[in-house]
Short mmCIF file of C-alpha atoms and ligand atoms in Angstrom, two decimals:
data_model
loop_
_atom_site.label_atom_id
_atom_site.label_comp_id
_atom_site.label_asym_id
_atom_site.label_seq_id
_atom_site.Cartn_x
_atom_site.Cartn_y
_atom_site.Cartn_z
CA MET A 1 20.52 -33.08 6.06
CA LYS A 2 17.51 -34.22 8.79
CA LEU A 3 14.61 -32.38 6.67
CA ASN A 4 15.00 -34.02 3.00
CA ASP A 5 11.31 -34.01 1.66
CA LYS A 6 10.22 -31.94 4.12
CA ILE A 7 7.53 -28.80 3.54
CA ALA A 8 7.60 -26.27 6.05
CA ILE A 9 5.23 -23.20 6.70
CA VAL A 10 6.78 -20.63 8.69
CA THR A 11 4.74 -17.55 9.74
CA GLY A 12 7.16 -14.21 10.50
CA ALA A 13 9.88 -15.27 8.87
CA GLY A 14 10.97 -12.15 7.46
CA SER A 15 13.20 -10.74 10.70
CA GLY A 16 14.48 -12.46 13.81
CA ASN A 17 13.73 -15.74 14.96
CA GLY A 18 11.13 -16.55 12.27
CA ARG A 19 13.80 -15.94 9.95
CA GLU A 20 16.87 -17.95 11.33
CA ILE A 21 14.60 -20.56 12.11
CA ALA A 22 13.43 -20.68 8.11
CA LEU A 23 16.93 -20.30 7.37
CA GLU A 24 17.84 -23.25 9.14
CA LEU A 25 15.42 -25.31 8.31
CA ALA A 26 16.14 -24.91 4.49
CA ARG A 27 19.66 -25.70 5.56
CA GLU A 28 18.63 -29.38 6.90
CA GLY A 29 17.00 -29.61 3.40
CA ALA A 30 13.32 -28.61 3.75
CA VAL A 31 11.62 -26.32 1.43
CA VAL A 32 10.53 -23.26 2.95
CA ALA A 33 7.24 -21.05 2.79
CA ILE A 34 7.73 -18.09 4.17
CA LEU A 35 4.55 -16.29 5.64
CA ASN A 36 5.16 -12.48 6.52
CA ARG A 37 2.93 -9.55 7.06
CA THR A 38 5.55 -7.31 4.80
CA LYS A 39 5.99 -9.29 1.73
CA GLU A 40 9.59 -7.21 1.43
CA LYS A 41 10.68 -8.93 4.05
CA GLY A 42 9.69 -12.01 3.26
CA ASP A 43 11.27 -11.93 -0.11
CA LYS A 44 14.41 -10.87 1.75
CA THR A 45 14.60 -14.39 3.65
CA LEU A 46 13.81 -15.97 0.38
CA SER A 47 16.40 -14.64 -1.07
CA MET A 48 18.92 -15.38 1.33
CA ILE A 49 17.63 -19.10 1.41
CA GLU A 50 18.30 -18.75 -2.32
CA GLU A 51 21.78 -17.59 -1.86
CA ASN A 52 22.38 -21.11 0.31
CA GLY A 53 21.19 -23.22 -2.26
CA GLY A 54 17.84 -24.03 -0.81
CA LYS A 55 14.12 -23.31 -1.63
CA GLY A 56 10.86 -22.17 -0.88
CA VAL A 57 8.27 -19.67 -1.56
CA SER A 58 7.29 -16.05 0.08
CA LEU A 59 3.75 -15.02 0.73
CA GLU A 60 2.23 -11.95 2.40
CA ALA A 61 -0.48 -13.05 5.26
CA ASP A 62 -1.37 -11.76 8.28
CA VAL A 63 -1.82 -14.45 10.33
CA SER A 64 -4.66 -12.47 12.31
CA ASP A 65 -6.31 -11.99 9.20
CA ALA A 66 -8.41 -16.15 8.71
CA LYS A 67 -9.36 -15.76 4.79
CA ILE A 68 -5.70 -14.54 3.83
CA PHE A 69 -3.95 -16.94 6.03
CA LYS A 70 -6.06 -19.65 4.82
CA GLU A 71 -5.93 -18.64 1.22
CA ALA A 72 -1.90 -19.01 1.62
CA ILE A 73 -1.65 -21.93 3.40
CA SER A 74 -3.80 -23.52 0.65
CA LYS A 75 -1.28 -22.24 -1.52
CA VAL A 76 1.29 -23.54 -0.59
CA ILE A 77 -0.82 -27.13 -0.74
CA GLU A 78 -1.61 -25.95 -3.73
CA LYS A 79 2.12 -25.76 -5.29
CA TYR A 80 3.99 -28.87 -2.54
CA GLY A 81 0.94 -31.00 -2.24
CA LYS A 82 1.52 -31.08 1.29
CA ILE A 83 2.73 -29.70 4.98
CA ASP A 84 4.80 -31.60 7.29
CA ILE A 85 5.99 -28.92 9.59
CA LEU A 86 4.28 -25.45 10.50
CA VAL A 87 5.92 -23.52 12.91
CA ASN A 88 3.58 -20.63 14.14
CA ASN A 89 6.18 -18.15 15.05
CA ALA A 90 5.27 -14.74 14.00
CA GLY A 91 4.39 -12.39 16.69
CA ILE A 92 4.17 -8.56 18.27
CA PHE A 93 5.04 -7.85 21.96
CA ASP A 94 3.78 -4.07 23.98
CA GLY A 95 6.99 -4.14 26.45
CA GLN A 96 6.12 -3.70 29.95
CA GLU A 97 2.86 -2.25 29.58
CA THR A 98 0.30 -2.74 33.16
CA PHE A 99 -3.32 -3.28 33.72
CA PRO A 100 -4.02 0.24 33.63
CA THR A 101 -1.88 1.23 30.57
CA THR A 102 -2.99 -1.93 28.33
CA ASP A 103 -6.67 -0.15 26.81
CA GLU A 104 -9.20 -2.79 25.34
CA GLU A 105 -7.99 -2.39 21.40
CA ALA A 106 -4.03 -2.91 22.57
CA PHE A 107 -5.08 -6.20 23.96
CA ASP A 108 -7.03 -7.06 21.85
CA LYS A 109 -4.38 -6.77 19.13
CA ILE A 110 -2.04 -8.67 20.99
CA ILE A 111 -4.50 -11.51 21.47
CA SER A 112 -5.36 -11.67 17.80
CA VAL A 113 -2.04 -11.99 16.50
CA ASN A 114 -0.43 -14.08 19.19
CA LEU A 115 -2.91 -16.28 19.97
CA LYS A 116 -5.56 -16.22 17.48
CA GLY A 117 -2.67 -16.88 14.71
CA VAL A 118 -1.87 -19.99 16.17
CA PHE A 119 -5.14 -21.26 16.51
CA LEU A 120 -5.82 -20.37 12.66
CA GLY A 121 -2.04 -21.64 11.53
CA THR A 122 -2.53 -25.14 13.20
CA LYS A 123 -6.91 -25.60 11.93
CA TYR A 124 -6.01 -24.57 8.72
CA ALA A 125 -2.60 -26.79 8.34
CA LEU A 126 -3.78 -29.42 10.36
CA GLU A 127 -6.63 -30.69 7.73
CA ASN A 128 -3.71 -31.18 5.78
CA MET A 129 -1.87 -32.74 8.21
CA LEU A 130 -4.02 -35.20 8.89
CA GLU A 131 -4.69 -36.31 5.80
CA ASN A 132 -1.42 -37.58 5.65
CA LYS A 133 -1.11 -38.98 9.41
CA TYR A 134 1.99 -36.94 9.72
CA GLY A 135 3.16 -33.08 11.24
CA VAL A 136 4.80 -31.42 13.81
CA ILE A 137 3.88 -27.97 14.89
CA ILE A 138 6.01 -25.57 16.72
CA ASN A 139 4.72 -23.32 18.89
CA ILE A 140 7.04 -19.87 19.21
CA ALA A 141 5.47 -19.11 22.89
CA SER A 142 7.86 -17.11 25.86
CA ILE A 143 8.61 -17.71 29.10
CA ALA A 144 6.10 -14.76 29.72
CA GLY A 145 4.20 -18.11 28.89
CA LEU A 146 4.98 -19.80 31.73
CA ARG A 147 5.04 -17.29 34.55
CA GLY A 148 3.49 -13.59 34.84
CA GLY A 149 5.30 -10.35 35.92
CA THR A 150 8.04 -11.17 33.04
CA ALA A 151 5.57 -8.55 30.02
CA SER A 152 2.39 -7.10 29.55
CA PRO A 153 -0.43 -8.77 30.73
CA ALA A 154 -1.84 -9.25 27.04
CA TYR A 155 1.59 -10.35 26.18
CA THR A 156 1.96 -12.80 29.25
CA ALA A 157 -2.03 -14.17 28.41
CA SER A 158 -1.22 -14.54 24.69
CA LYS A 159 1.50 -16.92 25.24
CA HIS A 160 -0.07 -18.72 27.76
CA GLY A 161 -2.61 -19.42 25.53
CA VAL A 162 0.04 -20.78 23.13
CA ILE A 163 1.09 -23.14 25.35
CA GLY A 164 -2.57 -24.21 26.32
CA LEU A 165 -3.11 -25.03 22.80
CA THR A 166 -0.19 -26.87 21.80
CA GLY A 167 -0.92 -29.32 24.75
CA ASP A 168 -4.54 -29.64 23.72
CA THR A 169 -3.17 -30.21 19.90
CA ALA A 170 -0.88 -32.93 21.16
CA THR A 171 -3.19 -34.38 22.71
CA LYS A 172 -6.44 -34.48 20.82
CA HIS A 173 -4.28 -35.33 17.52
CA GLY A 174 -1.34 -37.46 18.68
CA PRO A 175 -3.02 -40.33 17.47
CA ASP A 176 -3.14 -39.24 14.27
CA GLY A 177 0.51 -38.75 14.10
CA ILE A 178 0.53 -35.24 14.92
CA ARG A 179 3.40 -33.96 17.37
CA ALA A 180 3.06 -30.32 19.10
CA ILE A 181 5.24 -28.36 21.15
CA ALA A 182 5.75 -25.10 22.17
CA ILE A 183 9.23 -22.90 22.39
CA CYS A 184 9.59 -20.41 25.54
CA PRO A 185 12.74 -18.33 24.32
CA GLY A 186 13.97 -15.98 27.23
CA MET A 187 15.54 -12.68 25.67
CA ILE A 188 16.45 -12.79 22.13
CA GLU A 189 18.56 -10.51 20.23
CA THR A 190 15.77 -9.53 17.65
CA ALA A 191 14.37 -6.45 15.93
CA MET A 192 11.43 -7.01 19.40
CA THR A 193 14.10 -6.56 21.67
CA LYS A 194 16.63 -3.85 19.94
CA ASP A 195 15.34 -1.16 21.83
CA MET A 196 15.42 -2.67 24.96
CA LEU A 197 19.03 -3.88 24.59
CA GLU A 198 20.23 -0.96 22.64
CA ASP A 199 19.63 1.80 25.34
CA PRO A 200 19.47 -0.82 28.26
CA SER A 201 17.75 0.52 31.79
CA GLU A 202 18.94 -0.37 34.78
CA GLN A 203 16.42 -3.41 35.17
CA THR A 204 16.92 -4.55 32.27
CA LYS A 205 21.06 -4.81 32.57
CA GLU A 206 19.93 -6.61 35.97
CA LEU A 207 17.83 -9.18 34.09
CA ILE A 208 20.37 -10.08 31.59
CA GLU A 209 23.60 -9.80 34.70
CA SER A 210 20.83 -12.30 36.06
CA ILE A 211 20.88 -15.29 33.33
CA PRO A 212 22.96 -17.82 34.29
CA LEU A 213 24.68 -17.73 30.59
CA LYS A 214 25.23 -13.79 31.21
CA ARG A 215 24.21 -13.50 27.62
CA VAL A 216 21.02 -12.95 25.62
CA GLY A 217 20.37 -15.23 22.91
CA LYS A 218 20.58 -15.49 19.19
CA PRO A 219 17.82 -16.18 17.04
CA GLU A 220 20.45 -18.84 15.46
CA GLU A 221 20.11 -20.76 18.33
CA ILE A 222 16.41 -20.44 17.76
CA GLY A 223 16.53 -21.25 14.84
CA LYS A 224 18.90 -24.73 15.57
CA LEU A 225 16.34 -26.12 18.22
CA VAL A 226 13.21 -25.84 15.99
CA ALA A 227 15.25 -27.85 13.05
CA PHE A 228 15.82 -30.76 15.71
CA LEU A 229 12.46 -30.60 17.43
CA VAL A 230 10.26 -30.69 13.91
CA SER A 231 13.32 -33.61 12.84
CA ASP A 232 13.08 -37.25 13.34
CA ASP A 233 15.41 -37.13 15.75
CA ALA A 234 12.90 -35.81 18.21
CA ARG A 235 10.13 -37.73 16.97
CA TYR A 236 8.96 -39.19 21.02
CA VAL A 237 8.92 -35.41 21.89
CA THR A 238 5.13 -33.62 22.16
CA GLY A 239 2.93 -32.10 23.98
CA THR A 240 5.58 -30.28 26.02
CA THR A 241 7.08 -26.77 26.24
CA VAL A 242 10.76 -26.52 25.51
CA VAL A 243 12.85 -23.27 27.42
CA ILE A 244 15.46 -21.64 25.83
CA ASP A 245 16.58 -19.08 27.81
CA GLY A 246 20.00 -19.53 29.17
CA GLY A 247 18.70 -20.61 32.53
CA MET A 248 16.94 -17.55 33.04
CA ILE A 249 13.73 -18.48 35.36
CA SER A 250 15.72 -21.60 36.62
P1 LIG B 1 10.57 -9.42 15.16
O1 LIG B 1 11.78 -9.43 15.10
O2 LIG B 1 10.05 -8.11 15.41
O3 LIG B 1 9.79 -10.93 14.21
C1 LIG B 1 8.28 -10.57 14.00
C2 LIG B 1 8.20 -11.19 12.73
O4 LIG B 1 6.52 -11.84 12.79
C3 LIG B 1 8.30 -10.36 11.61
O5 LIG B 1 8.79 -10.67 10.79
C4 LIG B 1 6.90 -9.75 11.43
O6 LIG B 1 6.69 -8.85 10.14
C5 LIG B 1 6.49 -10.73 11.53
N1 LIG B 1 4.27 -10.58 12.27
C6 LIG B 1 4.19 -9.70 13.07
N2 LIG B 1 3.00 -9.63 12.77
C7 LIG B 1 2.42 -10.31 11.91
C8 LIG B 1 1.03 -10.62 11.63
N3 LIG B 1 0.46 -10.19 11.78
N4 LIG B 1 1.08 -11.45 10.41
C9 LIG B 1 2.16 -12.32 10.27
N5 LIG B 1 3.47 -11.76 10.28
C10 LIG B 1 3.91 -10.85 11.45
O7 LIG B 1 10.66 -10.43 16.49
P2 LIG B 1 10.92 -11.59 17.03
O8 LIG B 1 11.56 -11.64 18.58
O9 LIG B 1 11.70 -12.54 16.06
O10 LIG B 1 9.50 -12.55 17.46
C11 LIG B 1 9.50 -13.89 16.71
C12 LIG B 1 8.36 -14.73 17.68
O11 LIG B 1 9.55 -14.86 19.09
C13 LIG B 1 7.42 -13.91 18.61
O12 LIG B 1 6.48 -15.03 18.73
C14 LIG B 1 7.51 -13.50 19.69
O13 LIG B 1 6.59 -13.38 20.93
C15 LIG B 1 8.44 -14.56 20.11
N6 LIG B 1 9.86 -14.79 20.98
C16 LIG B 1 10.64 -13.68 20.90
C17 LIG B 1 11.42 -13.42 22.28
C18 LIG B 1 12.82 -12.06 22.23
O14 LIG B 1 13.41 -12.09 23.13
N7 LIG B 1 12.78 -11.69 20.89
C19 LIG B 1 11.58 -13.90 23.66
C20 LIG B 1 10.49 -14.61 23.66
C21 LIG B 1 9.49 -15.03 22.42
P3 LIG B 1 6.24 -7.53 9.67
O15 LIG B 1 7.32 -6.81 10.60
O16 LIG B 1 6.00 -7.26 8.46
O17 LIG B 1 5.05 -6.91 10.74
#
């Protein structure tokens, strides 16, 4: 197993990509702390890990709330003594909203979860990683972080920001033994895209048809990629973005 003795935090691990990332890291031997807004969903992921013989803990944490998020990270350090891996995955989506249809509150909400949440997680987990001179931070961005026109203004801005934070982390803390990588998924089959995929508009059908691999992605495929990138097999990979989109933006 690639991740024996590693302690990992995965935010938003109560559903979709986060749940599959948590399951895959646990399969590879990591102890996984699941931080999710709704505790019951995180507990469900933890029970799935335990059924597979893995180990972890489930903590309620809203990543946009600095005090609560910091406390949750501190609890992980108290319980396990260190953090080796942080996956900043928690995120929300406001569909195909446009500038005229996005109000200020909606913009602030997306930025505070998708972007500020990554800043806070990195800031608090790094304190411990810097002491240990070891850490891997994976930030789940999106292809909307690489180009405009694929999502709403708020979501697009938040994911561009996530890629910016990733580069800053990797550059400033590479010398401290920290790696940071942004993953940019295309369209993945999760609760976030359920409505779009269950009742696809002509635009969605065309979008799927335009994907060279002719299908949407599965959250398990995100889990596998993360497990590779956080492992020592990827020890020379940092400060970059990895696109996983079936060729959608190629
Ligand atoms: P999802 O199934 O809706 O899962 C999102 C998870 O994040 C849920 O467990 C949710 O918990 C949690 N969450 C939301 N707000 C939170 C907060 N403030 N604090 C802590 N946890 C919070 O969506 P997903 O598709 O797996 O998305 C995961 C990540 O992948 C996001 O960053 C998303 O932007 C990114 N992504 C997804 C796609 C896609 O096509 N699905 C494409 C590109 C990027 P609650 O339900 O309790 O709120």
